[in-house]
Amino acid sequence: MTEPSKPEPKADSRWRALLPDLAPWRTSADFRRLWVAGLITNFGSFLTFVALPVQMKELTGSAVAVGAIGAVELVPLIVFGLYGGALADALDKRKLIIWTEAGQGALSAVLLVNALLPEPLVWPLYAVAALSSALVAVQRPALDALTPRIVRHEHLPAAAALNSLRWTVGGVAGPAVAGLVVAYAGLGWAYAADLGTFVVSLVLAVGLAASPAAHEAAKPSLRSIAEGARYAWSRKELLGTYAIDLAAMFFAFPLAVLPFLADELDAEWSLGLMYAALPAGSLLVSLTSGWTSRIHRHGRMVAYAAACWGLAMVAAGMVRDVWLVLLFLTLAGCFDMVSGIFRAAMWNQTIPDELRGRLAGIELLSYSAGPQLGQVRAGGMAAVFSVRASVWAGGVMCVAAVGVLAVCLPKLMTYDVRTNAHAVRMKVVREREGAVGEG
C-alpha cells in the first residue's frame, strides 16, 4: 500500500522562511537592548555624519578642508581599533560600551556648543572627528565580542543578519532624515538630536548584564595584540574572510566616483539614488535573511558573494542606462550583505572568548581601511583612464583577486560549521557554559 503523499508547503510558509530569524531577539534580553540602542544611535550618528561636513563647508568653503575630516579619522581608527580589541578582551565589555557611549555623547555636546557660538570654530570639528573615530574603534570590538556571549551559538548567524538589518535601515533612512534636519532645522538641532540618541542608548546600555574578561584573557599590550594577529594568521579560513573583504573593497568600491558617473550619464538627479542603492540592496537581503541560518558552508558563500559583488560592478561600469546602473549597484549591495552575514557567522562561531576582542579589532581594520583605500584607487583610475573604466575594471580586478585568494586559501572554501574543529569546540563550550543573558 502506497503511503499518502505529504502536502505541499503553503506559499505563506515559504515566504515566512525568508523573513529574518528572530530567535536572538526572543531569547536574549541583552541582545534586544543592544539592538535597539544601536538602531537609535545609528540614526543619531548619521545626523552628525551629514552635519559636520556641511558645517565645515560653510566655515571654510574648501573642499580640501572637508576631505581632511576623513584623513583625521583614519589614524585613530587604525591605532585604537587594534588597542580597543585588546581592551575588549581584558576588561568588562559592558563597562567599555557604557564609557565609550558616554564619551560619544560628550563629543556631540561639544559640537552643539560650538554650533551655538556667534562664530563657530573650525578646530573643534577636526578634534571631535578624531576623538569620535577613536571611541568607535574602542567600542566596536567590545560590541562584536559581546554578541557571542549573549546569543546562543546556533543563533549567531541570525544575530548577524539582524545586526546587519539594523545597520542597513540606518544606512538607507539615516542620511535622508539627516539631510532634512540639517536643511530645515539647522546644524544645532542636528547635534542636539544626536546627543539625545546617545542619552537613550546609554540608558539601555546600563541595563546590560556584566561581561567580565575571560580568565585566560591577556592584559592589553603590544604582545597581546601580536598574539591576536598570530592567531588570525594561523586560522587560514579567518584570514581568507579578511583578505577577501579587503580585496573586494579596495578593487571595487566606487563611492568616490559616483558624482562623476552621474554627470557622465547626464543624470545628475540620480546621485542620491546611487548612494542609496548599495545600502538598499543590503537592506533587501537583511529583510529576507531567514535562509542564511540553513547554510553551513560559510566560507564558500563569502567568496561567491564577493565575486558577485565584483561582477555587479563590472556591469554597473559598462552599461549606459542610469536605471541599469542603479539596478547593478543595488545587486552589489545585496552581495555585500551576504558576504558580511557569513563573515560574521564564521567569526562569532569559531573564535575563542579570550581572543574575540582582538580579532574584532582586526576585523574593524579590514572593513574600514578597505573602503578608504578603495576610494583612492577609484579616483586615481578615473583620473588616468575614465570614470566608467574605473568602475568596471575595478570589478574585474575584484573577481580576479577573489579567485586567486580562493585557490590560495582552500580552508576557506572547505569550511563547514558542522565539522570545523574550531566551530565544534566553541559549540561544546557554549553548551557547557549555557546561554548567557536569556530572557
Short mmCIF file of C-alpha atoms in Angstrom, two decimals:
data_model
loop_
_atom_site.label_atom_id
_atom_site.label_comp_id
_atom_site.label_asym_id
_atom_site.label_seq_id
_atom_site.Cartn_x
_atom_site.Cartn_y
_atom_site.Cartn_z
CA MET A 1 0.00 0.00 0.00
CA THR A 2 1.47 3.33 -1.00
CA GLU A 3 1.91 6.00 1.61
CA PRO A 4 -0.15 9.13 1.19
CA SER A 5 1.87 11.95 -0.30
CA LYS A 6 2.84 14.76 2.04
CA PRO A 7 1.01 18.01 1.47
CA GLU A 8 2.93 20.70 -0.33
CA PRO A 9 4.10 23.51 1.99
CA LYS A 10 1.88 26.50 1.82
CA ALA A 11 3.10 29.56 -0.02
CA ASP A 12 2.89 31.72 3.08
CA SER A 13 5.11 29.24 4.93
CA ARG A 14 7.75 29.55 2.23
CA TRP A 15 7.59 33.33 2.45
CA ARG A 16 7.92 33.20 6.25
CA ALA A 17 11.05 31.09 5.84
CA LEU A 18 12.66 34.05 4.05
CA LEU A 19 11.91 36.53 6.82
CA PRO A 20 14.66 37.32 9.35
CA ASP A 21 15.09 34.73 12.09
CA LEU A 22 14.03 36.50 15.30
CA ALA A 23 15.33 33.80 17.66
CA PRO A 24 18.13 36.02 19.10
CA TRP A 25 15.59 38.78 19.77
CA ARG A 26 13.17 36.39 21.51
CA THR A 27 15.73 34.56 23.66
CA SER A 28 18.15 37.31 24.77
CA ALA A 29 17.09 40.45 26.61
CA ASP A 30 20.62 41.89 26.30
CA PHE A 31 20.56 41.37 22.53
CA ARG A 32 17.28 43.30 22.37
CA ARG A 33 18.81 46.16 24.38
CA LEU A 34 21.91 46.33 22.20
CA TRP A 35 19.88 46.11 19.00
CA VAL A 36 17.53 48.95 19.94
CA ALA A 37 20.39 51.06 21.30
CA GLY A 38 22.36 50.54 18.10
CA LEU A 39 19.40 51.45 15.92
CA ILE A 40 18.85 54.70 17.85
CA THR A 41 22.49 55.79 17.86
CA ASN A 42 22.84 54.85 14.21
CA PHE A 43 20.22 57.43 13.26
CA GLY A 44 21.85 60.00 15.53
CA SER A 45 25.30 59.33 14.12
CA PHE A 46 24.05 59.95 10.59
CA LEU A 47 22.85 63.37 11.72
CA THR A 48 26.40 64.29 12.67
CA PHE A 49 27.83 62.42 9.67
CA VAL A 50 25.91 64.81 7.41
CA ALA A 51 26.03 67.93 9.58
CA LEU A 52 29.77 68.01 10.29
CA PRO A 53 30.99 68.26 6.66
CA VAL A 54 28.18 70.70 5.89
CA GLN A 55 29.35 72.94 8.72
CA MET A 56 32.98 72.60 7.62
CA LYS A 57 31.97 73.67 4.12
CA GLU A 58 30.08 76.67 5.48
CA LEU A 59 33.00 77.74 7.67
CA THR A 60 35.84 77.24 5.19
CA GLY A 61 34.38 76.97 1.69
CA SER A 62 37.18 74.48 0.99
CA ALA A 63 36.71 71.01 -0.45
CA VAL A 64 40.19 70.13 0.85
CA ALA A 65 39.14 71.08 4.39
CA VAL A 66 36.08 68.87 4.11
CA GLY A 67 38.12 65.96 2.75
CA ALA A 68 40.61 66.33 5.60
CA ILE A 69 37.89 65.13 8.02
CA GLY A 70 38.35 61.61 6.66
CA ALA A 71 42.11 61.90 7.00
CA VAL A 72 41.99 62.81 10.70
CA GLU A 73 39.59 59.89 11.32
CA LEU A 74 41.75 57.20 9.71
CA VAL A 75 44.77 57.12 12.04
CA PRO A 76 42.77 56.89 15.31
CA LEU A 77 40.68 54.17 13.71
CA ILE A 78 43.76 52.07 12.96
CA VAL A 79 45.57 52.66 16.25
CA PHE A 80 42.61 52.37 18.59
CA GLY A 81 40.98 49.58 16.60
CA LEU A 82 43.87 47.26 17.47
CA TYR A 83 44.19 48.51 21.05
CA GLY A 84 40.42 48.53 21.50
CA GLY A 85 40.35 44.85 20.62
CA ALA A 86 42.92 44.14 23.35
CA LEU A 87 40.87 46.20 25.84
CA ALA A 88 37.72 44.28 24.93
CA ASP A 89 39.45 41.02 25.85
CA ALA A 90 40.96 42.35 29.09
CA LEU A 91 38.12 44.44 30.57
CA ASP A 92 34.40 44.19 31.25
CA LYS A 93 32.76 44.71 27.86
CA ARG A 94 29.67 46.30 29.39
CA LYS A 95 31.78 49.00 31.08
CA LEU A 96 33.69 49.69 27.86
CA ILE A 97 30.44 50.13 25.95
CA ILE A 98 28.99 52.44 28.61
CA TRP A 99 32.06 54.68 28.90
CA THR A 100 32.60 54.98 25.15
CA GLU A 101 28.91 55.72 24.62
CA ALA A 102 29.11 58.45 27.26
CA GLY A 103 32.21 59.82 25.54
CA GLN A 104 30.40 59.97 22.22
CA GLY A 105 27.56 61.86 23.86
CA ALA A 106 30.04 64.37 25.32
CA LEU A 107 31.54 64.94 21.88
CA SER A 108 28.06 65.62 20.46
CA ALA A 109 27.62 68.19 23.24
CA VAL A 110 30.88 69.87 22.17
CA LEU A 111 29.62 70.12 18.59
CA LEU A 112 26.32 71.55 19.83
CA VAL A 113 28.03 74.22 21.94
CA ASN A 114 30.36 75.12 19.08
CA ALA A 115 27.44 75.41 16.63
CA LEU A 116 25.65 77.81 19.01
CA LEU A 117 28.62 80.19 19.22
CA PRO A 118 28.28 83.51 17.37
CA GLU A 119 31.31 82.46 15.31
CA PRO A 120 31.78 78.67 15.38
CA LEU A 121 35.37 77.43 15.35
CA VAL A 122 36.90 75.03 12.84
CA TRP A 123 39.39 73.15 15.00
CA PRO A 124 36.76 71.53 17.28
CA LEU A 125 35.28 69.83 14.22
CA TYR A 126 38.58 68.10 13.48
CA ALA A 127 39.19 67.30 17.14
CA VAL A 128 35.74 65.75 17.57
CA ALA A 129 36.11 63.77 14.32
CA ALA A 130 39.41 62.27 15.52
CA LEU A 131 38.21 61.55 19.07
CA SER A 132 34.94 60.09 17.85
CA SER A 133 36.82 57.78 15.49
CA ALA A 134 38.98 56.62 18.42
CA LEU A 135 35.91 55.92 20.60
CA VAL A 136 34.19 53.99 17.82
CA ALA A 137 37.36 51.94 17.34
CA VAL A 138 37.45 51.10 21.06
CA GLN A 139 33.73 50.35 21.32
CA ARG A 140 33.17 48.27 18.21
CA PRO A 141 35.36 45.27 19.24
CA ALA A 142 33.59 45.20 22.62
CA LEU A 143 30.19 45.14 20.91
CA ASP A 144 31.27 42.41 18.49
CA ALA A 145 32.87 40.35 21.26
CA LEU A 146 29.77 40.65 23.45
CA THR A 147 27.35 39.20 20.89
CA PRO A 148 28.51 35.55 21.19
CA ARG A 149 28.15 35.83 24.97
CA ILE A 150 24.53 36.94 24.93
CA VAL A 151 23.25 34.88 21.97
CA ARG A 152 23.06 31.11 21.71
CA HIS A 153 25.69 29.50 19.48
CA GLU A 154 23.17 28.21 16.94
CA HIS A 155 21.51 31.64 16.74
CA LEU A 156 24.67 33.59 15.85
CA PRO A 157 24.05 33.64 12.05
CA ALA A 158 20.56 35.02 12.75
CA ALA A 159 22.05 37.61 15.11
CA ALA A 160 24.50 38.69 12.38
CA ALA A 161 21.59 39.12 9.97
CA LEU A 162 19.55 41.14 12.50
CA ASN A 163 22.52 43.37 13.29
CA SER A 164 23.03 43.90 9.57
CA LEU A 165 19.36 44.84 9.26
CA ARG A 166 19.84 47.47 11.95
CA TRP A 167 22.81 48.99 10.12
CA THR A 168 21.17 48.97 6.71
CA VAL A 169 17.97 50.58 7.96
CA GLY A 170 20.13 53.40 9.27
CA GLY A 171 22.16 53.48 6.05
CA VAL A 172 19.05 53.98 3.91
CA ALA A 173 16.89 56.18 6.12
CA GLY A 174 19.54 57.93 8.23
CA PRO A 175 21.09 60.16 5.54
CA ALA A 176 17.66 61.17 4.23
CA VAL A 177 16.43 62.20 7.68
CA ALA A 178 19.75 63.91 8.42
CA GLY A 179 19.57 65.92 5.22
CA LEU A 180 16.09 67.20 6.09
CA VAL A 181 17.06 68.10 9.66
CA VAL A 182 20.20 69.98 8.57
CA ALA A 183 18.41 71.76 5.72
CA TYR A 184 15.25 72.81 7.54
CA ALA A 185 16.05 72.80 11.27
CA GLY A 186 19.73 73.69 11.29
CA LEU A 187 23.04 72.31 12.50
CA GLY A 188 22.30 72.95 16.16
CA TRP A 189 19.17 70.78 16.07
CA ALA A 190 21.09 68.01 14.30
CA TYR A 191 23.78 67.93 17.00
CA ALA A 192 21.16 68.19 19.76
CA ALA A 193 19.23 65.24 18.34
CA ASP A 194 22.43 63.21 18.12
CA LEU A 195 23.15 64.00 21.77
CA GLY A 196 19.64 62.85 22.67
CA THR A 197 20.13 59.49 20.95
CA PHE A 198 23.31 58.87 22.93
CA VAL A 199 21.44 59.56 26.18
CA VAL A 200 18.80 56.97 25.28
CA SER A 201 21.34 54.36 24.19
CA LEU A 202 23.37 54.96 27.35
CA VAL A 203 20.31 54.21 29.49
CA LEU A 204 19.80 50.97 27.56
CA ALA A 205 23.48 50.01 27.90
CA VAL A 206 23.36 50.46 31.68
CA GLY A 207 20.76 47.67 31.77
CA LEU A 208 23.14 45.14 30.21
CA ALA A 209 24.47 42.29 32.33
CA ALA A 210 28.12 42.45 33.35
CA SER A 211 30.50 40.79 30.88
CA PRO A 212 33.89 40.44 32.58
CA ALA A 213 37.05 39.31 30.85
CA ALA A 214 37.69 35.61 30.44
CA HIS A 215 40.10 34.10 32.95
CA GLU A 216 42.58 33.36 30.16
CA ALA A 217 42.49 36.91 28.75
CA ALA A 218 45.82 38.72 28.40
CA LYS A 219 46.38 42.26 29.61
CA PRO A 220 46.27 44.90 26.86
CA SER A 221 49.75 45.29 25.39
CA LEU A 222 51.63 45.11 22.13
CA ARG A 223 52.35 41.48 22.95
CA SER A 224 48.66 40.68 23.35
CA ILE A 225 47.84 42.48 20.08
CA ALA A 226 50.56 40.45 18.33
CA GLU A 227 49.11 37.28 19.86
CA GLY A 228 45.75 38.07 18.26
CA ALA A 229 47.44 38.71 14.89
CA ARG A 230 49.31 35.38 15.10
CA TYR A 231 46.07 33.58 15.86
CA ALA A 232 44.36 35.21 12.88
CA TRP A 233 47.30 34.20 10.66
CA SER A 234 47.11 30.60 11.89
CA ARG A 235 43.41 30.38 11.01
CA LYS A 236 43.54 30.44 7.22
CA GLU A 237 39.77 30.37 6.89
CA LEU A 238 39.54 33.51 9.02
CA LEU A 239 42.44 35.06 7.15
CA GLY A 240 40.51 34.41 3.96
CA THR A 241 37.50 36.37 5.17
CA TYR A 242 39.67 39.39 5.99
CA ALA A 243 41.62 39.18 2.73
CA ILE A 244 38.55 38.77 0.51
CA ASP A 245 36.77 41.68 2.15
CA LEU A 246 39.85 43.89 1.71
CA ALA A 247 40.17 42.86 -1.94
CA ALA A 248 36.50 43.50 -2.70
CA MET A 249 36.56 46.96 -1.12
CA PHE A 250 39.94 48.01 -2.49
CA PHE A 251 39.29 47.00 -6.09
CA ALA A 252 35.54 47.58 -6.43
CA PHE A 253 34.33 50.31 -4.07
CA PRO A 254 33.24 53.15 -6.42
CA LEU A 255 31.76 55.67 -3.98
CA ALA A 256 34.34 58.37 -4.77
CA VAL A 257 33.48 58.46 -8.49
CA LEU A 258 29.68 58.24 -8.28
CA PRO A 259 29.21 62.04 -8.65
CA PHE A 260 31.25 61.93 -11.86
CA LEU A 261 29.42 58.83 -13.08
CA ALA A 262 26.08 60.59 -12.63
CA ASP A 263 27.39 63.55 -14.66
CA GLU A 264 28.71 61.28 -17.40
CA LEU A 265 25.30 59.62 -17.71
CA ASP A 266 23.60 63.04 -17.89
CA ALA A 267 21.66 62.10 -14.78
CA GLU A 268 22.83 64.43 -12.01
CA TRP A 269 19.47 63.82 -10.32
CA SER A 270 20.45 60.16 -9.76
CA LEU A 271 23.41 60.78 -7.44
CA GLY A 272 21.38 60.42 -4.26
CA LEU A 273 19.85 57.22 -5.60
CA MET A 274 23.31 55.88 -6.41
CA TYR A 275 24.46 56.48 -2.85
CA ALA A 276 21.31 54.82 -1.52
CA ALA A 277 21.46 51.82 -3.89
CA LEU A 278 24.20 49.92 -2.02
CA PRO A 279 22.53 50.08 1.43
CA ALA A 280 19.14 49.44 -0.21
CA GLY A 281 20.46 46.18 -1.63
CA SER A 282 21.88 45.26 1.75
CA LEU A 283 18.51 46.01 3.32
CA LEU A 284 16.74 43.68 0.88
CA VAL A 285 18.98 40.79 1.94
CA SER A 286 18.59 41.62 5.63
CA LEU A 287 14.79 41.59 5.31
CA THR A 288 14.86 38.18 3.60
CA SER A 289 17.73 36.63 5.57
CA GLY A 290 15.87 33.65 7.05
CA TRP A 291 17.59 31.33 4.56
CA THR A 292 21.05 32.17 5.91
CA SER A 293 20.53 30.09 9.05
CA ARG A 294 20.24 26.98 6.87
CA ILE A 295 23.61 27.47 5.12
CA HIS A 296 26.62 25.63 6.58
CA ARG A 297 29.47 26.30 4.14
CA HIS A 298 30.02 29.90 5.15
CA GLY A 299 33.45 30.31 3.56
CA ARG A 300 32.19 29.50 0.09
CA MET A 301 29.36 31.97 0.49
CA VAL A 302 31.82 34.71 1.47
CA ALA A 303 33.91 34.06 -1.66
CA TYR A 304 30.96 33.64 -4.04
CA ALA A 305 29.26 36.80 -2.76
CA ALA A 306 32.46 38.86 -3.08
CA ALA A 307 32.94 37.63 -6.66
CA CYS A 308 29.33 38.53 -7.48
CA TRP A 309 29.92 41.99 -5.95
CA GLY A 310 32.76 42.43 -8.43
CA LEU A 311 30.63 41.20 -11.35
CA ALA A 312 27.87 43.64 -10.41
CA MET A 313 30.42 46.48 -10.50
CA VAL A 314 31.63 45.31 -13.92
CA ALA A 315 28.06 45.57 -15.19
CA ALA A 316 27.48 48.95 -13.48
CA GLY A 317 30.56 50.36 -15.21
CA MET A 318 29.70 49.04 -18.65
CA VAL A 319 26.01 49.88 -19.05
CA ARG A 320 24.99 53.35 -20.20
CA ASP A 321 21.43 53.44 -18.87
CA VAL A 322 21.23 55.07 -15.43
CA TRP A 323 18.43 52.77 -14.28
CA LEU A 324 20.54 49.73 -15.10
CA VAL A 325 23.43 51.30 -13.17
CA LEU A 326 21.14 51.70 -10.16
CA LEU A 327 19.97 48.09 -10.56
CA PHE A 328 23.52 46.71 -10.59
CA LEU A 329 24.58 48.89 -7.65
CA THR A 330 21.61 47.52 -5.72
CA LEU A 331 22.62 43.96 -6.62
CA ALA A 332 26.14 44.75 -5.44
CA GLY A 333 24.71 45.86 -2.10
CA CYS A 334 22.84 42.54 -1.88
CA PHE A 335 26.01 40.52 -2.39
CA ASP A 336 27.95 42.69 0.05
CA MET A 337 25.42 41.92 2.76
CA VAL A 338 25.50 38.18 2.02
CA SER A 339 29.28 38.22 2.41
CA GLY A 340 29.01 40.25 5.62
CA ILE A 341 26.49 37.91 7.24
CA PHE A 342 28.59 34.81 6.66
CA ARG A 343 31.84 36.53 7.67
CA ALA A 344 30.25 37.50 10.97
CA ALA A 345 28.89 33.98 11.47
CA MET A 346 32.35 32.46 10.98
CA TRP A 347 33.97 34.91 13.38
CA ASN A 348 31.34 34.56 16.10
CA GLN A 349 31.08 30.77 15.95
CA THR A 350 34.78 29.88 15.95
CA ILE A 351 36.88 32.48 17.81
CA PRO A 352 37.68 31.70 21.47
CA ASP A 353 36.23 34.11 24.01
CA GLU A 354 39.62 35.27 25.29
CA LEU A 355 40.67 36.36 21.76
CA ARG A 356 37.40 37.67 20.40
CA GLY A 357 38.04 41.35 21.11
CA ARG A 358 41.44 41.40 19.43
CA LEU A 359 40.10 39.58 16.38
CA ALA A 360 37.21 42.05 16.26
CA GLY A 361 39.81 44.83 16.19
CA ILE A 362 41.48 43.22 13.17
CA GLU A 363 38.06 42.84 11.58
CA LEU A 364 37.40 46.55 12.15
CA LEU A 365 40.55 47.40 10.20
CA SER A 366 39.66 45.05 7.35
CA TYR A 367 36.26 46.57 6.67
CA SER A 368 37.19 50.21 7.39
CA ALA A 369 40.59 50.55 5.71
CA GLY A 370 39.41 48.75 2.57
CA PRO A 371 36.76 51.33 1.57
CA GLN A 372 39.13 54.22 2.36
CA LEU A 373 41.85 52.78 0.13
CA GLY A 374 39.25 51.78 -2.44
CA GLN A 375 38.15 55.36 -2.89
CA VAL A 376 41.77 56.36 -3.58
CA ARG A 377 42.02 53.54 -6.14
CA ALA A 378 38.74 54.51 -7.83
CA GLY A 379 39.64 58.20 -8.03
CA GLY A 380 43.14 57.52 -9.31
CA MET A 381 42.00 55.16 -12.06
CA ALA A 382 39.24 57.57 -13.08
CA ALA A 383 41.83 60.34 -13.47
CA VAL A 384 44.16 58.17 -15.55
CA PHE A 385 41.58 56.34 -17.66
CA SER A 386 37.89 57.22 -17.31
CA VAL A 387 35.13 57.10 -14.74
CA ARG A 388 33.33 54.14 -16.21
CA ALA A 389 36.61 52.27 -16.77
CA SER A 390 37.46 52.83 -13.12
CA VAL A 391 34.22 51.12 -12.12
CA TRP A 392 34.22 48.13 -14.47
CA ALA A 393 37.97 47.50 -14.34
CA GLY A 394 37.83 47.57 -10.54
CA GLY A 395 35.14 44.91 -10.70
CA VAL A 396 37.29 42.73 -12.97
CA MET A 397 40.25 43.04 -10.59
CA CYS A 398 37.98 42.19 -7.67
CA VAL A 399 36.80 38.96 -9.31
CA ALA A 400 40.36 38.01 -10.20
CA ALA A 401 41.64 38.72 -6.68
CA VAL A 402 38.83 36.69 -5.08
CA GLY A 403 39.62 33.79 -7.43
CA VAL A 404 43.31 33.84 -6.50
CA LEU A 405 42.52 34.00 -2.79
CA ALA A 406 40.04 31.13 -3.06
CA VAL A 407 42.74 28.98 -4.68
CA CYS A 408 45.44 30.00 -2.20
CA LEU A 409 43.22 29.51 0.87
CA PRO A 410 41.46 26.16 0.39
CA LYS A 411 40.47 26.02 4.07
CA LEU A 412 38.13 28.95 3.45
CA MET A 413 36.36 27.08 0.66
CA THR A 414 36.08 23.81 2.60
CA TYR A 415 34.89 25.44 5.84
CA ASP A 416 31.72 23.80 7.18
CA VAL A 417 30.31 24.95 10.52
CA ARG A 418 29.10 21.41 11.24
CA THR A 419 32.56 19.84 11.01
CA ASN A 420 35.12 22.63 11.51
CA ALA A 421 37.16 21.81 14.61
CA HIS A 422 37.05 25.36 15.96
CA ALA A 423 33.30 25.69 15.43
CA VAL A 424 32.59 22.31 17.03
CA ARG A 425 34.79 23.13 20.02
CA MET A 426 33.13 26.50 20.55
CA LYS A 427 29.69 24.90 20.31
CA VAL A 428 30.64 22.43 23.04
CA VAL A 429 32.00 25.24 25.22
CA ARG A 430 28.83 27.29 24.79
CA GLU A 431 26.60 24.31 25.56
CA ARG A 432 28.61 23.57 28.69
CA GLU A 433 28.52 27.15 29.93
CA GLY A 434 24.87 27.66 28.97
CA ALA A 435 23.43 30.66 27.14
CA VAL A 436 24.03 33.95 28.86
CA GLY A 437 21.59 36.80 29.01
CA GLU A 438 18.47 34.87 28.09
CA GLY A 439 15.09 36.26 28.93
#
